[in-house]
Amino acid sequence: VEKCTGAPLTGDAWIAELKQDLGDLLKEEKEAYEKALAESSCAANVKGDEDIDLDMRIRIVDGDKVLADTAEDGSFLATCAKFETYVRDN
């Protein structure tokens, strides 16, 4: 490591992370989570009644249980919404 970076391998950076105030860390993590959640919503990237056509059927399953299916739900975004609801509820 020292040959590549010019500094020996130490735990200083890791220790510095552990010294961060818990309240500050929780606040930062919550803000990052909320931002990612807002940016990643399927519906957030589509306007009006527009849908995403992947030209395929998508089934989201857990074992034998079908959680969402584009053939049953009618569209990709409806399938996303159904799976999103499942994740939030479980």
mmCIF file of N, CA and C in Angstrom:
data_model
loop_
_atom_site.group_PDB
_atom_site.id
_atom_site.type_symbol
_atom_site.label_atom_id
_atom_site.label_comp_id
_atom_site.label_asym_id
_atom_site.label_seq_id
_atom_site.Cartn_x
_atom_site.Cartn_y
_atom_site.Cartn_z
ATOM 1 N N VAL A 1 0.841 -1.191 0.000
ATOM 2 C CA VAL A 1 0.000 0.000 0.000
ATOM 3 C C VAL A 1 0.880 1.246 0.000
ATOM 4 N N GLU A 2 1.926 1.243 0.829
ATOM 5 C CA GLU A 2 2.796 2.417 0.911
ATOM 6 C C GLU A 2 3.469 2.705 -0.427
ATOM 7 N N LYS A 3 3.811 1.653 -1.154
ATOM 8 C CA LYS A 3 4.451 1.828 -2.455
ATOM 9 C C LYS A 3 3.508 2.527 -3.437
ATOM 10 N N CYS A 4 2.210 2.212 -3.346
ATOM 11 C CA CYS A 4 1.221 2.805 -4.255
ATOM 12 C C CYS A 4 0.766 4.189 -3.821
ATOM 13 N N THR A 5 0.620 4.391 -2.515
ATOM 14 C CA THR A 5 0.036 5.641 -2.028
ATOM 15 C C THR A 5 1.041 6.586 -1.389
ATOM 16 N N GLY A 6 2.196 6.059 -1.036
ATOM 17 C CA GLY A 6 3.180 6.887 -0.351
ATOM 18 C C GLY A 6 2.966 6.934 1.148
ATOM 19 N N ALA A 7 1.963 6.245 1.637
ATOM 20 C CA ALA A 7 1.674 6.221 3.071
ATOM 21 C C ALA A 7 1.422 4.778 3.497
ATOM 22 N N PRO A 8 1.821 4.433 4.702
ATOM 23 C CA PRO A 8 1.581 3.070 5.165
ATOM 24 C C PRO A 8 0.095 2.812 5.407
ATOM 25 N N LEU A 9 -0.286 1.549 5.355
ATOM 26 C CA LEU A 9 -1.663 1.156 5.616
ATOM 27 C C LEU A 9 -1.946 1.289 7.108
ATOM 28 N N THR A 10 -2.940 2.111 7.428
ATOM 29 C CA THR A 10 -3.335 2.290 8.831
ATOM 30 C C THR A 10 -4.850 2.269 8.913
ATOM 31 N N GLY A 11 -5.364 2.253 10.107
ATOM 32 C CA GLY A 11 -6.802 2.296 10.322
ATOM 33 C C GLY A 11 -7.314 3.703 10.582
ATOM 34 N N ASP A 12 -6.502 4.717 10.322
ATOM 35 C CA ASP A 12 -6.870 6.098 10.653
ATOM 36 C C ASP A 12 -8.172 6.553 9.992
ATOM 37 N N ALA A 13 -8.333 6.276 8.714
ATOM 38 C CA ALA A 13 -9.550 6.714 8.021
ATOM 39 C C ALA A 13 -10.767 5.998 8.592
ATOM 40 N N TRP A 14 -10.630 4.724 8.860
ATOM 41 C CA TRP A 14 -11.731 3.948 9.427
ATOM 42 C C TRP A 14 -12.070 4.442 10.825
ATOM 43 N N ILE A 15 -11.069 4.718 11.611
ATOM 44 C CA ILE A 15 -11.281 5.226 12.968
ATOM 45 C C ILE A 15 -11.956 6.599 12.923
ATOM 46 N N ALA A 16 -11.557 7.435 11.980
ATOM 47 C CA ALA A 16 -12.186 8.755 11.834
ATOM 48 C C ALA A 16 -13.673 8.612 11.532
ATOM 49 N N GLU A 17 -14.049 7.626 10.701
ATOM 50 C CA GLU A 17 -15.462 7.378 10.413
ATOM 51 C C GLU A 17 -16.213 6.984 11.678
ATOM 52 N N LEU A 18 -15.586 6.181 12.508
ATOM 53 C CA LEU A 18 -16.231 5.721 13.736
ATOM 54 C C LEU A 18 -16.401 6.836 14.761
ATOM 55 N N LYS A 19 -15.607 7.870 14.642
ATOM 56 C CA LYS A 19 -15.675 8.988 15.586
ATOM 57 C C LYS A 19 -16.774 9.985 15.236
ATOM 58 N N GLN A 20 -17.409 9.829 14.064
ATOM 59 C CA GLN A 20 -18.457 10.759 13.658
ATOM 60 C C GLN A 20 -19.621 10.683 14.641
ATOM 61 N N ASP A 21 -20.167 11.847 14.969
ATOM 62 C CA ASP A 21 -21.302 11.934 15.878
ATOM 63 C C ASP A 21 -22.480 11.132 15.317
ATOM 64 N N LEU A 22 -23.087 10.302 16.144
ATOM 65 C CA LEU A 22 -24.178 9.441 15.704
ATOM 66 C C LEU A 22 -25.355 10.249 15.156
ATOM 67 N N GLY A 23 -25.711 11.319 15.826
ATOM 68 C CA GLY A 23 -26.822 12.157 15.353
ATOM 69 C C GLY A 23 -26.553 12.727 13.971
ATOM 70 N N ASP A 24 -25.315 13.206 13.755
ATOM 71 C CA ASP A 24 -24.944 13.745 12.445
ATOM 72 C C ASP A 24 -24.979 12.657 11.378
ATOM 73 N N LEU A 25 -24.466 11.479 11.732
ATOM 74 C CA LEU A 25 -24.458 10.358 10.793
ATOM 75 C C LEU A 25 -25.880 9.967 10.399
ATOM 76 N N LEU A 26 -26.772 9.851 11.378
ATOM 77 C CA LEU A 26 -28.156 9.491 11.086
ATOM 78 C C LEU A 26 -28.825 10.538 10.200
ATOM 79 N N LYS A 27 -28.555 11.800 10.460
ATOM 80 C CA LYS A 27 -29.125 12.878 9.653
ATOM 81 C C LYS A 27 -28.624 12.787 8.210
ATOM 82 N N GLU A 28 -27.307 12.586 8.036
ATOM 83 C CA GLU A 28 -26.734 12.473 6.694
ATOM 84 C C GLU A 28 -27.307 11.274 5.945
ATOM 85 N N GLU A 29 -27.391 10.146 6.624
ATOM 86 C CA GLU A 29 -27.896 8.931 5.991
ATOM 87 C C GLU A 29 -29.373 9.070 5.606
ATOM 88 N N LYS A 30 -30.155 9.726 6.452
ATOM 89 C CA LYS A 30 -31.574 9.926 6.151
ATOM 90 C C LYS A 30 -31.734 10.842 4.939
ATOM 91 N N GLU A 31 -30.942 11.900 4.880
ATOM 92 C CA GLU A 31 -31.007 12.811 3.738
ATOM 93 C C GLU A 31 -30.612 12.095 2.448
ATOM 94 N N ALA A 32 -29.557 11.287 2.507
ATOM 95 C CA ALA A 32 -29.124 10.548 1.324
ATOM 96 C C ALA A 32 -30.191 9.542 0.896
ATOM 97 N N TYR A 33 -30.815 8.892 1.868
ATOM 98 C CA TYR A 33 -31.872 7.919 1.574
ATOM 99 C C TYR A 33 -33.063 8.607 0.919
ATOM 100 N N GLU A 34 -33.507 9.722 1.486
ATOM 101 C CA GLU A 34 -34.660 10.445 0.942
ATOM 102 C C GLU A 34 -34.371 10.937 -0.476
ATOM 103 N N LYS A 35 -33.158 11.417 -0.716
ATOM 104 C CA LYS A 35 -32.787 11.889 -2.050
ATOM 105 C C LYS A 35 -32.795 10.729 -3.043
ATOM 106 N N ALA A 36 -32.200 9.611 -2.659
ATOM 107 C CA ALA A 36 -32.166 8.443 -3.546
ATOM 108 C C ALA A 36 -33.567 7.916 -3.817
ATOM 109 N N LEU A 37 -34.398 7.927 -2.806
ATOM 110 C CA LEU A 37 -35.770 7.458 -2.962
ATOM 111 C C LEU A 37 -36.529 8.328 -3.956
ATOM 112 N N ALA A 38 -36.365 9.635 -3.837
ATOM 113 C CA ALA A 38 -37.052 10.559 -4.743
ATOM 114 C C ALA A 38 -36.548 10.415 -6.177
ATOM 115 N N GLU A 39 -35.255 10.178 -6.338
ATOM 116 C CA GLU A 39 -34.665 10.070 -7.667
ATOM 117 C C GLU A 39 -34.933 8.725 -8.327
ATOM 118 N N SER A 40 -35.180 7.691 -7.538
ATOM 119 C CA SER A 40 -35.283 6.352 -8.107
ATOM 120 C C SER A 40 -36.709 5.891 -8.386
ATOM 121 N N SER A 41 -37.692 6.661 -8.018
ATOM 122 C CA SER A 41 -39.078 6.252 -8.244
ATOM 123 C C SER A 41 -39.332 6.088 -9.736
ATOM 124 N N CYS A 42 -39.856 4.953 -10.128
ATOM 125 C CA CYS A 42 -40.160 4.709 -11.550
ATOM 126 C C CYS A 42 -41.063 5.804 -12.100
ATOM 127 N N ALA A 43 -42.092 6.120 -11.385
ATOM 128 C CA ALA A 43 -43.075 7.092 -11.856
ATOM 129 C C ALA A 43 -42.491 8.498 -11.945
ATOM 130 N N ALA A 44 -41.452 8.792 -11.180
ATOM 131 C CA ALA A 44 -40.875 10.133 -11.179
ATOM 132 C C ALA A 44 -40.234 10.471 -12.520
ATOM 133 N N ASN A 45 -39.832 9.465 -13.283
ATOM 134 C CA ASN A 45 -39.144 9.702 -14.540
ATOM 135 C C ASN A 45 -40.055 9.632 -15.755
ATOM 136 N N VAL A 46 -41.345 9.430 -15.551
ATOM 137 C CA VAL A 46 -42.300 9.302 -16.655
ATOM 138 C C VAL A 46 -43.385 10.350 -16.474
ATOM 139 N N LYS A 47 -43.736 11.006 -17.563
ATOM 140 C CA LYS A 47 -44.732 12.075 -17.482
ATOM 141 C C LYS A 47 -46.116 11.572 -17.892
ATOM 142 N N GLY A 48 -47.126 12.052 -17.201
ATOM 143 C CA GLY A 48 -48.515 11.745 -17.553
ATOM 144 C C GLY A 48 -48.812 10.263 -17.548
ATOM 145 N N ASP A 49 -49.487 9.806 -18.611
ATOM 146 C CA ASP A 49 -49.862 8.391 -18.689
ATOM 147 C C ASP A 49 -48.844 7.586 -19.502
ATOM 148 N N GLU A 50 -47.692 8.171 -19.754
ATOM 149 C CA GLU A 50 -46.622 7.508 -20.484
ATOM 150 C C GLU A 50 -46.157 6.268 -19.706
ATOM 151 N N ASP A 51 -45.764 5.219 -20.414
ATOM 152 C CA ASP A 51 -45.255 4.014 -19.767
ATOM 153 C C ASP A 51 -43.917 3.651 -20.386
ATOM 154 N N ILE A 52 -43.253 2.714 -19.799
ATOM 155 C CA ILE A 52 -41.973 2.233 -20.301
ATOM 156 C C ILE A 52 -42.227 0.887 -20.966
ATOM 157 N N ASP A 53 -41.920 0.800 -22.250
ATOM 158 C CA ASP A 53 -42.139 -0.442 -22.989
ATOM 159 C C ASP A 53 -40.809 -1.167 -23.140
ATOM 160 N N LEU A 54 -40.645 -2.260 -22.416
ATOM 161 C CA LEU A 54 -39.433 -3.056 -22.499
ATOM 162 C C LEU A 54 -39.563 -4.196 -23.498
ATOM 163 N N ASP A 55 -40.729 -4.315 -24.112
ATOM 164 C CA ASP A 55 -41.008 -5.369 -25.080
ATOM 165 C C ASP A 55 -40.720 -6.750 -24.496
ATOM 166 N N MET A 56 -41.148 -6.923 -23.247
ATOM 167 C CA MET A 56 -41.001 -8.216 -22.579
ATOM 168 C C MET A 56 -41.946 -8.286 -21.389
ATOM 169 N N ARG A 57 -42.163 -9.471 -20.929
ATOM 170 C CA ARG A 57 -42.958 -9.681 -19.722
ATOM 171 C C ARG A 57 -41.990 -9.733 -18.537
ATOM 172 N N ILE A 58 -42.370 -9.068 -17.461
ATOM 173 C CA ILE A 58 -41.544 -9.073 -16.258
ATOM 174 C C ILE A 58 -42.366 -9.627 -15.107
ATOM 175 N N ARG A 59 -41.807 -10.627 -14.455
ATOM 176 C CA ARG A 59 -42.436 -11.210 -13.265
ATOM 177 C C ARG A 59 -41.449 -11.071 -12.116
ATOM 178 N N ILE A 60 -41.907 -10.542 -11.025
ATOM 179 C CA ILE A 60 -41.090 -10.445 -9.812
ATOM 180 C C ILE A 60 -41.636 -11.480 -8.843
ATOM 181 N N VAL A 61 -40.789 -12.445 -8.493
ATOM 182 C CA VAL A 61 -41.247 -13.560 -7.669
ATOM 183 C C VAL A 61 -40.368 -13.731 -6.445
ATOM 184 N N ASP A 62 -40.963 -14.309 -5.424
ATOM 185 C CA ASP A 62 -40.260 -14.688 -4.203
ATOM 186 C C ASP A 62 -40.660 -16.130 -3.917
ATOM 187 N N GLY A 63 -39.773 -17.062 -4.261
ATOM 188 C CA GLY A 63 -40.129 -18.468 -4.141
ATOM 189 C C GLY A 63 -41.241 -18.794 -5.119
ATOM 190 N N ASP A 64 -42.338 -19.322 -4.619
ATOM 191 C CA ASP A 64 -43.492 -19.648 -5.464
ATOM 192 C C ASP A 64 -44.474 -18.494 -5.589
ATOM 193 N N LYS A 65 -44.275 -17.454 -4.812
ATOM 194 C CA LYS A 65 -45.221 -16.332 -4.784
ATOM 195 C C LYS A 65 -44.871 -15.285 -5.843
ATOM 196 N N VAL A 66 -45.831 -14.970 -6.709
ATOM 197 C CA VAL A 66 -45.656 -13.912 -7.709
ATOM 198 C C VAL A 66 -46.026 -12.592 -7.051
ATOM 199 N N LEU A 67 -45.044 -11.710 -6.944
ATOM 200 C CA LEU A 67 -45.268 -10.418 -6.287
ATOM 201 C C LEU A 67 -45.824 -9.385 -7.254
ATOM 202 N N ALA A 68 -45.378 -9.437 -8.495
ATOM 203 C CA ALA A 68 -45.845 -8.492 -9.507
ATOM 204 C C ALA A 68 -45.579 -9.100 -10.883
ATOM 205 N N ASP A 69 -46.438 -8.765 -11.844
ATOM 206 C CA ASP A 69 -46.352 -9.367 -13.171
ATOM 207 C C ASP A 69 -46.931 -8.385 -14.181
ATOM 208 N N THR A 70 -46.148 -7.999 -15.170
ATOM 209 C CA THR A 70 -46.633 -7.021 -16.146
ATOM 210 C C THR A 70 -47.847 -7.524 -16.915
ATOM 211 N N ALA A 71 -47.946 -8.831 -17.121
ATOM 212 C CA ALA A 71 -49.107 -9.378 -17.837
ATOM 213 C C ALA A 71 -50.379 -9.223 -17.019
ATOM 214 N N GLU A 72 -50.266 -9.316 -15.722
ATOM 215 C CA GLU A 72 -51.439 -9.178 -14.852
ATOM 216 C C GLU A 72 -51.701 -7.725 -14.462
ATOM 217 N N ASP A 73 -50.629 -6.960 -14.281
ATOM 218 C CA ASP A 73 -50.768 -5.589 -13.787
ATOM 219 C C ASP A 73 -51.032 -4.573 -14.892
ATOM 220 N N GLY A 74 -50.778 -4.959 -16.134
ATOM 221 C CA GLY A 74 -51.129 -4.093 -17.248
ATOM 222 C C GLY A 74 -50.008 -3.253 -17.820
ATOM 223 N N SER A 75 -48.984 -2.964 -17.046
ATOM 224 C CA SER A 75 -47.884 -2.158 -17.555
ATOM 225 C C SER A 75 -46.666 -2.312 -16.644
ATOM 226 N N PHE A 76 -45.534 -1.878 -17.163
ATOM 227 C CA PHE A 76 -44.304 -1.939 -16.379
ATOM 228 C C PHE A 76 -44.406 -1.060 -15.135
ATOM 229 N N LEU A 77 -44.919 0.160 -15.295
ATOM 230 C CA LEU A 77 -45.013 1.069 -14.149
ATOM 231 C C LEU A 77 -45.997 0.568 -13.104
ATOM 232 N N ALA A 78 -47.072 -0.069 -13.546
ATOM 233 C CA ALA A 78 -48.017 -0.648 -12.589
ATOM 234 C C ALA A 78 -47.343 -1.778 -11.813
ATOM 235 N N THR A 79 -46.511 -2.556 -12.501
ATOM 236 C CA THR A 79 -45.767 -3.628 -11.840
ATOM 237 C C THR A 79 -44.778 -3.040 -10.843
ATOM 238 N N CYS A 80 -44.093 -1.984 -11.234
ATOM 239 C CA CYS A 80 -43.169 -1.303 -10.312
ATOM 240 C C CYS A 80 -43.906 -0.821 -9.066
ATOM 241 N N ALA A 81 -45.043 -0.192 -9.278
ATOM 242 C CA ALA A 81 -45.826 0.336 -8.152
ATOM 243 C C ALA A 81 -46.286 -0.788 -7.230
ATOM 244 N N LYS A 82 -46.716 -1.893 -7.816
ATOM 245 C CA LYS A 82 -47.174 -3.023 -7.012
ATOM 246 C C LYS A 82 -46.021 -3.593 -6.186
ATOM 247 N N PHE A 83 -44.840 -3.733 -6.799
ATOM 248 C CA PHE A 83 -43.682 -4.258 -6.072
ATOM 249 C C PHE A 83 -43.219 -3.252 -5.017
ATOM 250 N N GLU A 84 -43.257 -1.995 -5.332
ATOM 251 C CA GLU A 84 -42.879 -0.950 -4.373
ATOM 252 C C GLU A 84 -43.779 -1.019 -3.144
ATOM 253 N N THR A 85 -45.063 -1.205 -3.354
ATOM 254 C CA THR A 85 -46.006 -1.352 -2.243
ATOM 255 C C THR A 85 -45.685 -2.584 -1.423
ATOM 256 N N TYR A 86 -45.368 -3.685 -2.090
ATOM 257 C CA TYR A 86 -45.000 -4.913 -1.388
ATOM 258 C C TYR A 86 -43.776 -4.682 -0.505
ATOM 259 N N VAL A 87 -42.756 -4.030 -1.048
ATOM 260 C CA VAL A 87 -41.520 -3.785 -0.291
ATOM 261 C C VAL A 87 -41.812 -2.908 0.929
ATOM 262 N N ARG A 88 -42.592 -1.871 0.738
ATOM 263 C CA ARG A 88 -42.914 -0.979 1.859
ATOM 264 C C ARG A 88 -43.714 -1.696 2.950
ATOM 265 N N ASP A 89 -44.613 -2.577 2.546
ATOM 266 C CA ASP A 89 -45.476 -3.257 3.501
ATOM 267 C C ASP A 89 -44.801 -4.444 4.196
ATOM 268 N N ASN A 90 -43.727 -4.922 3.619
ATOM 269 C CA ASN A 90 -43.061 -6.094 4.169
ATOM 270 C C ASN A 90 -41.654 -5.734 4.570
#
